[in-house]
Coordinates of N, CA and C in Angstrom, one line a residue:
M11 N 62.3 94.8 115.3 CA 62.1 95.2 116.7 C 63.0 94.6 117.6
L12 N 63.1 93.2 117.4 CA 64.1 92.5 118.2 C 65.6 93.0 118.0
N13 N 66.0 93.5 116.9 CA 67.4 94.2 116.7 C 67.4 95.4 117.6
K14 N 66.4 96.1 117.7 CA 66.4 97.2 118.6 C 66.5 96.9 120.1
I15 N 65.7 95.9 120.5 CA 65.9 95.7 121.9 C 67.3 95.0 122.2
V16 N 68.0 94.2 121.4 CA 69.1 93.7 121.5 C 70.4 95.0 121.5
L17 N 70.0 95.8 120.7 CA 70.9 96.9 120.5 C 70.9 97.9 122.0
F18 N 69.7 97.9 122.6 CA 69.6 98.6 123.7 C 70.2 97.9 124.9
L19 N 69.9 96.6 124.8 CA 70.7 95.6 125.8 C 72.1 95.8 125.9
I20 N 72.7 95.7 124.7 CA 74.1 95.8 124.5 C 74.6 97.0 124.9
L21 N 74.1 98.3 124.5 CA 74.4 99.7 125.0 C 74.3 99.8 126.5
F22 N 73.0 99.3 127.0 CA 72.8 99.4 128.6 C 73.9 98.5 129.4
A23 N 74.2 97.2 129.0 CA 75.1 96.5 129.6 C 76.5 97.3 129.4
T24 N 76.9 97.8 128.2 CA 78.0 98.5 128.1 C 78.1 99.7 129.1
W25 N 77.1 100.4 129.0 CA 77.1 101.5 130.0 C 77.3 101.1 131.5
L26 N 76.6 100.1 131.9 CA 76.8 99.7 133.5 C 78.0 99.3 133.6
V27 N 78.8 98.5 132.8 CA 80.0 97.9 133.1 C 81.1 99.1 133.0
M28 N 80.8 100.1 132.2 CA 81.9 101.1 132.1 C 81.6 102.3 133.2
S29 N 80.4 102.4 133.5 CA 80.3 103.6 134.4 C 80.4 103.2 136.0
G30 N 80.1 101.9 136.2 CA 80.3 101.6 137.6 C 79.2 102.1 138.7
M31 N 78.3 102.8 138.3 CA 77.2 103.4 138.9 C 76.1 102.5 139.1
F32 N 75.7 102.1 140.3 CA 74.6 101.2 140.5 C 73.5 101.8 141.4
K33 N 73.5 103.1 141.4 CA 72.5 103.7 142.2 C 71.3 104.0 141.4
P34 N 70.1 103.7 141.8 CA 68.9 103.6 140.9 C 68.9 105.0 140.1
F35 N 69.2 106.2 140.7 CA 69.3 107.5 139.9 C 69.9 107.3 138.5
F36 N 71.2 106.9 138.8 CA 72.3 106.7 137.6 C 71.8 105.5 136.6
I37 N 71.4 104.4 137.1 CA 70.7 103.4 136.3 C 69.6 103.8 135.5
I38 N 68.7 104.7 136.0 CA 67.7 105.3 135.2 C 68.2 106.3 134.3
L39 N 69.2 107.0 134.4 CA 69.8 108.0 133.5 C 70.5 107.3 132.4
G40 N 71.1 106.0 132.8 CA 72.0 105.5 131.9 C 70.8 104.7 130.9
A41 N 69.9 104.2 131.5 CA 68.8 103.5 130.5 C 68.2 104.5 129.6
A42 N 67.9 105.7 130.1 CA 67.2 106.8 129.4 C 68.2 107.0 128.2
S43 N 69.6 107.2 128.5 CA 70.4 107.8 127.4 C 70.7 106.5 126.4
C44 N 70.5 105.2 126.8 CA 70.6 104.2 125.7 C 69.5 104.0 125.0
L45 N 68.4 104.4 125.7 CA 67.0 104.4 125.0 C 67.2 105.4 123.7
L46 N 67.5 106.5 124.2 CA 67.6 107.8 123.2 C 68.3 107.5 122.0
A47 N 69.6 106.6 122.4 CA 70.5 106.3 121.3 C 69.9 105.4 120.6
V48 N 69.0 104.4 121.0 CA 68.3 103.4 119.9 C 67.3 104.2 119.2
I49 N 66.6 105.0 119.9 CA 65.6 106.0 119.1 C 66.3 106.7 117.9
F50 N 67.4 107.4 118.3 CA 68.1 108.0 117.2 C 68.5 107.3 116.0
Y51 N 69.1 106.1 116.4 CA 69.4 105.0 115.4 C 68.2 104.6 114.6
S52 N 67.0 104.5 115.2 CA 65.9 104.2 114.3 C 65.4 105.3 113.4
L53 N 65.8 106.5 113.8 CA 65.5 107.7 113.0 C 66.4 107.9 111.8
L54 N 67.5 107.0 111.7 CA 68.7 107.1 110.6 C 67.8 106.8 109.4
D55 N 68.6 107.4 108.3 CA 68.2 107.0 106.9 C 68.2 105.4 106.9
K56 N 67.1 104.8 106.7 CA 67.0 103.4 106.6 C 68.1 102.7 105.6
N57 N 68.2 103.4 104.5 CA 69.3 102.9 103.5 C 70.6 102.9 103.9
K58 N 70.9 103.7 105.0 CA 72.3 103.7 105.4 C 72.5 102.6 106.6
T59 N 71.3 102.3 107.3 CA 71.5 101.3 108.1 C 71.0 99.8 107.9
E60 N 70.4 99.6 106.7 CA 69.8 98.8 106.3 C 70.7 97.3 106.4
G61 N 70.4 96.2 106.8 CA 71.1 95.1 106.7 C 72.1 94.8 107.7
F62 N 72.1 95.8 108.8 CA 73.0 95.6 110.0 C 72.2 94.9 111.0
S63 N 72.9 93.9 111.5 CA 72.4 93.1 112.7 C 73.2 93.7 113.9
A64 N 72.6 94.1 115.1 CA 73.3 94.3 116.4 C 74.1 93.1 116.8
I65 N 73.4 92.0 116.6 CA 74.3 90.7 117.1 C 75.4 90.6 116.4
G66 N 75.4 90.5 115.0 CA 76.4 90.3 114.1 C 77.4 91.5 114.2
L67 N 77.1 92.6 114.3 CA 77.9 93.7 114.6 C 78.7 93.5 116.0
L68 N 78.1 93.1 117.0 CA 78.7 92.9 118.2 C 79.7 91.8 118.1
L69 N 79.4 90.5 117.5 CA 80.4 89.4 117.6 C 81.6 89.9 116.7
G70 N 81.1 90.5 115.3 CA 82.3 90.8 114.7 C 83.0 91.9 114.9
G71 N 82.5 92.8 115.7 CA 83.2 94.0 116.3 C 84.2 93.7 117.2
V72 N 83.8 92.8 118.1 CA 84.8 92.3 119.0 C 86.0 91.7 118.4
V73 N 85.8 90.6 117.4 CA 86.9 90.2 116.7 C 87.7 91.2 116.0
Y74 N 87.0 92.2 115.4 CA 87.6 93.2 114.5 C 88.6 94.2 115.7
G75 N 88.0 94.5 116.7 CA 88.6 95.3 117.8 C 89.8 94.6 118.2
V76 N 89.8 93.2 118.5 CA 91.1 92.6 119.0 C 92.2 92.8 117.8
W77 N 91.6 92.4 116.6 CA 92.6 92.6 115.4 C 93.2 93.9 115.4
L78 N 92.3 95.0 115.4 CA 92.8 96.4 115.4 C 93.7 96.8 116.4
I79 N 93.4 96.4 117.6 CA 94.3 96.6 118.9 C 95.8 96.1 118.5
K80 N 95.8 94.8 118.1 CA 97.0 94.0 117.6 C 97.9 95.1 116.5
E81 N 97.0 95.4 115.6 CA 97.6 96.4 114.4 C 98.2 97.6 115.0
I82 N 97.2 98.2 115.9 CA 97.8 99.5 116.7 C 99.1 99.5 117.2
I83 N 99.2 98.1 118.0 CA 100.5 97.9 118.7 C 101.7 97.7 117.9
L84 N 101.4 96.9 117.0 CA 102.5 96.5 116.0 C 102.9 98.0 115.1
S85 N 102.0 98.7 114.9 CA 102.3 99.9 114.0 C 102.9 101.0 115.0
A86 N 102.5 101.0 116.3 CA 103.1 102.0 117.2 C 104.6 101.5 117.3
W87 N 104.8 100.2 117.6 CA 106.3 99.7 117.6 C 107.0 100.1 116.5
D88 N 106.5 99.9 115.4 CA 107.3 100.2 114.1 C 107.4 101.8 114.0
V89 N 106.6 102.7 114.3 CA 106.9 104.1 114.1 C 107.8 104.4 115.2
T90 N 107.6 104.0 116.3 CA 108.7 104.2 117.6 C 109.9 103.9 117.0
A91 N 110.2 102.7 116.4 CA 111.6 102.2 116.0 C 112.1 103.2 114.8
K92 N 111.2 103.7 113.9 CA 111.7 104.5 112.8 C 112.2 105.8 113.4
I93 N 111.2 106.5 114.3 CA 111.6 107.7 114.8 C 113.0 107.7 115.6
W94 N 113.2 106.7 116.4 CA 114.4 106.6 117.2 C 115.6 106.3 116.5
Q95 N 115.5 106.1 115.2 CA 116.6 105.7 114.5 C 117.7 107.0 114.5
L96 N 118.9 106.9 114.4 CA 119.8 108.0 114.2 C 119.5 108.8 112.9
E97 N 119.2 107.9 111.9 CA 118.8 108.5 110.6 C 117.5 108.0 110.3
P98 N 116.4 108.7 110.7 CA 115.1 108.1 110.7 C 114.6 107.8 109.2
D99 N 114.1 106.6 109.0 CA 113.7 106.2 107.5 C 112.3 106.5 107.4
I100 N 111.9 108.1 107.2 CA 110.7 108.6 107.0 C 110.5 109.1 105.8
S101 N 109.5 108.8 104.9 CA 109.1 109.4 103.7 C 107.8 109.5 103.7
P102 N 107.3 110.6 104.1 CA 105.9 111.0 104.1 C 105.1 111.0 102.9
E103 N 104.0 110.3 102.7 CA 103.4 110.3 101.4 C 101.8 110.5 101.7
M104 N 101.2 110.9 100.7 CA 99.6 111.1 100.7 C 99.2 110.6 99.4
A105 N 98.1 109.9 99.4 CA 97.6 109.4 98.2 C 96.1 109.0 98.6
W106 N 95.4 109.0 97.3 CA 93.9 108.5 97.4 C 94.0 107.0 97.2
V107 N 93.2 106.4 98.2 CA 93.0 104.8 98.1 C 91.6 104.5 97.7
N108 N 91.3 103.7 96.6 CA 89.9 103.2 96.3 C 89.6 102.0 97.0
T109 N 88.3 102.2 97.6 CA 87.7 101.2 98.3 C 86.4 100.9 97.6
S110 N 85.7 99.7 97.8 CA 84.4 99.4 97.4 C 83.2 99.8 98.3
L111 N 83.7 100.5 99.4 CA 82.5 100.8 100.3 C 81.7 102.0 99.8
K112 N 80.3 101.8 100.1 CA 79.4 102.8 99.6 C 78.6 103.2 100.9
N113 N 78.7 102.3 101.9 CA 77.8 102.6 103.1 C 78.5 103.5 104.1
D114 N 77.9 104.7 104.6 CA 78.5 105.5 105.5 C 79.0 105.1 106.8
I115 N 78.4 104.0 107.6 CA 78.9 103.5 108.6 C 80.3 102.7 108.3
S116 N 80.2 101.9 107.2 CA 81.4 101.2 106.9 C 82.7 102.0 106.6
M117 N 82.3 103.1 105.9 CA 83.4 104.1 105.5 C 83.9 104.9 106.7
T118 N 83.1 105.1 107.7 CA 83.3 105.7 109.0 C 84.4 104.7 109.6
V119 N 84.0 103.6 109.7 CA 84.8 102.7 110.6 C 86.2 102.5 110.0
L120 N 86.3 102.2 108.7 CA 87.5 102.1 107.9 C 88.5 103.4 108.1
G121 N 87.8 104.7 108.2 CA 88.5 105.7 108.1 C 89.0 105.9 109.5
N122 N 88.4 105.7 110.4 CA 88.8 105.8 111.9 C 89.7 104.7 112.2
S123 N 89.8 103.4 111.7 CA 90.7 102.5 111.9 C 92.1 102.8 111.3
I124 N 91.9 103.5 110.1 CA 93.3 104.0 109.3 C 93.8 105.0 110.4
T125 N 93.1 105.9 110.9 CA 93.6 107.2 111.8 C 94.0 106.5 113.0
L126 N 93.4 105.4 113.6 CA 93.8 105.0 114.8 C 95.1 104.4 114.7
T127 N 95.5 103.8 113.6 CA 96.8 103.0 113.4 C 98.0 104.0 113.2
P128 N 99.0 104.0 114.2 CA 100.1 105.1 114.3 C 100.7 105.1 112.8
G129 N 101.0 106.1 112.3 CA 101.7 106.3 111.1 C 100.8 106.6 110.0
T130 N 99.7 106.4 110.1 CA 98.6 106.9 109.0 C 97.4 107.5 109.5
V131 N 97.1 108.5 108.6 CA 95.8 109.3 108.9 C 94.9 109.5 107.7
T132 N 93.7 109.3 108.0 CA 92.7 109.5 106.9 C 92.3 111.0 106.8
V133 N 92.7 111.6 105.7 CA 92.5 113.2 105.7 C 91.1 113.5 105.1
D134 N 90.7 112.8 104.0 CA 89.3 113.0 103.5 C 88.9 111.8 103.0
I135 N 87.4 111.8 102.8 CA 86.7 110.6 102.3 C 85.8 111.3 101.3
N136 N 85.6 110.7 99.9 CA 84.6 111.3 99.1 C 83.4 110.2 98.9
E137 N 82.3 110.7 98.3 CA 81.3 109.9 98.2 C 81.3 108.5 97.5
D138 N 82.4 108.5 96.5 CA 82.7 107.3 95.8 C 83.7 106.2 96.6
G139 N 83.6 106.5 97.8 CA 84.4 105.5 98.6 C 86.0 105.6 98.5
M140 N 86.7 106.6 98.1 CA 87.8 106.9 98.0 C 88.4 107.7 99.1
F141 N 89.4 107.3 99.8 CA 90.0 107.7 101.0 C 91.5 108.3 100.7
Q142 N 91.4 109.7 101.1 CA 92.8 110.2 101.0 C 93.6 110.0 102.5
V143 N 94.7 109.2 102.2 CA 95.4 108.9 103.2 C 96.9 109.4 103.4
H144 N 97.4 109.9 104.6 CA 98.7 110.3 104.8 C 99.5 109.4 105.5
A145 N 100.6 108.9 105.0 CA 101.3 108.0 105.9 C 102.7 108.6 106.1
L146 N 103.2 108.0 107.2 CA 104.7 108.3 107.5 C 105.7 107.8 106.5
T147 N 105.4 106.7 106.1 CA 106.2 105.8 105.2 C 105.4 105.5 104.0
K148 N 106.4 105.0 103.1 CA 105.7 104.3 101.8 C 105.2 103.0 102.2
A149 N 105.8 102.2 103.0 CA 105.3 101.1 103.6 C 104.1 101.0 104.3
G150 N 103.9 102.2 105.1 CA 102.7 102.3 105.6 C 101.4 102.5 104.6
L151 N 101.6 103.5 103.7 CA 100.5 103.6 102.6 C 100.4 102.3 101.9
D152 N 101.4 101.7 101.5 CA 101.3 100.3 100.8 C 100.2 99.3 101.6
D153 N 100.5 99.4 102.9 CA 99.8 98.5 103.9 C 98.2 99.0 103.7
V154 N 98.0 100.3 103.7 CA 96.6 100.7 103.6 C 96.1 100.2 102.1
R155 N 97.0 100.2 101.1 CA 96.5 99.9 99.8 C 96.3 98.5 99.6
S156 N 96.9 97.7 100.5 CA 96.9 96.2 100.4 C 95.4 95.8 100.6
G157 N 94.7 96.5 101.3 CA 93.2 96.3 101.5 C 93.1 95.2 102.6
R158 N 93.9 94.9 103.4 CA 93.7 93.9 104.6 C 92.7 94.5 105.5
M159 N 92.8 95.9 105.8 CA 91.8 96.6 106.8 C 90.5 96.4 106.2
L160 N 90.6 96.9 104.9 CA 89.2 97.0 104.2 C 88.4 95.6 104.1
E161 N 89.1 94.5 103.8 CA 88.5 93.2 104.0 C 88.0 93.0 105.4
K162 N 88.7 93.4 106.4 CA 88.2 93.1 107.7 C 86.9 93.9 107.9
V163 N 87.0 95.1 107.7 CA 85.7 95.9 107.8 C 84.5 95.4 107.2
I164 N 84.9 95.2 105.6 CA 83.6 94.5 104.9 C 83.2 93.1 105.6
K165 N 84.0 92.4 106.2 CA 83.6 91.0 106.7 C 82.8 91.4 108.1
V166 N 83.1 92.6 108.8 CA 82.3 92.8 110.1 C 81.1 93.4 109.8
M167 N 81.0 94.0 108.6 CA 79.8 94.8 108.2 C 78.8 94.0 107.4
K168 N 79.1 92.9 107.3 CA 78.1 91.8 106.3 C 76.9 91.6 107.4

């Protein structure tokens, strides 16, 4: 129960900060939408959300978010440099990358993180935790295969 209260407070605080609406009507609507999100969360299959702590996800998510933003900036710089070369060093590749992830939420976070990073796109994810990734360069695909991002996701989702 405490986990759901903390989740509601996190969602509502985020809503307040991002909306900038402080009239009672909008505050009530924001609280109602956050309450609905918590209710829908509690209706999810317990096996898929079991073991997640809202506080742990918040703290780990902030650290992961900062790291991901850094990776996005570095990748964007790398892709821009490659594209603007007179003879671009681009060698598109697509491959399946094996992961140890079995949880839907973890797989979604990793897949979206790969796609957010310029030069790589998650094309498909199967039930066994295999990700089909398209990369602009072999180095980009090798970076995904290295498992750095996977390790960060696993650390956040503990």
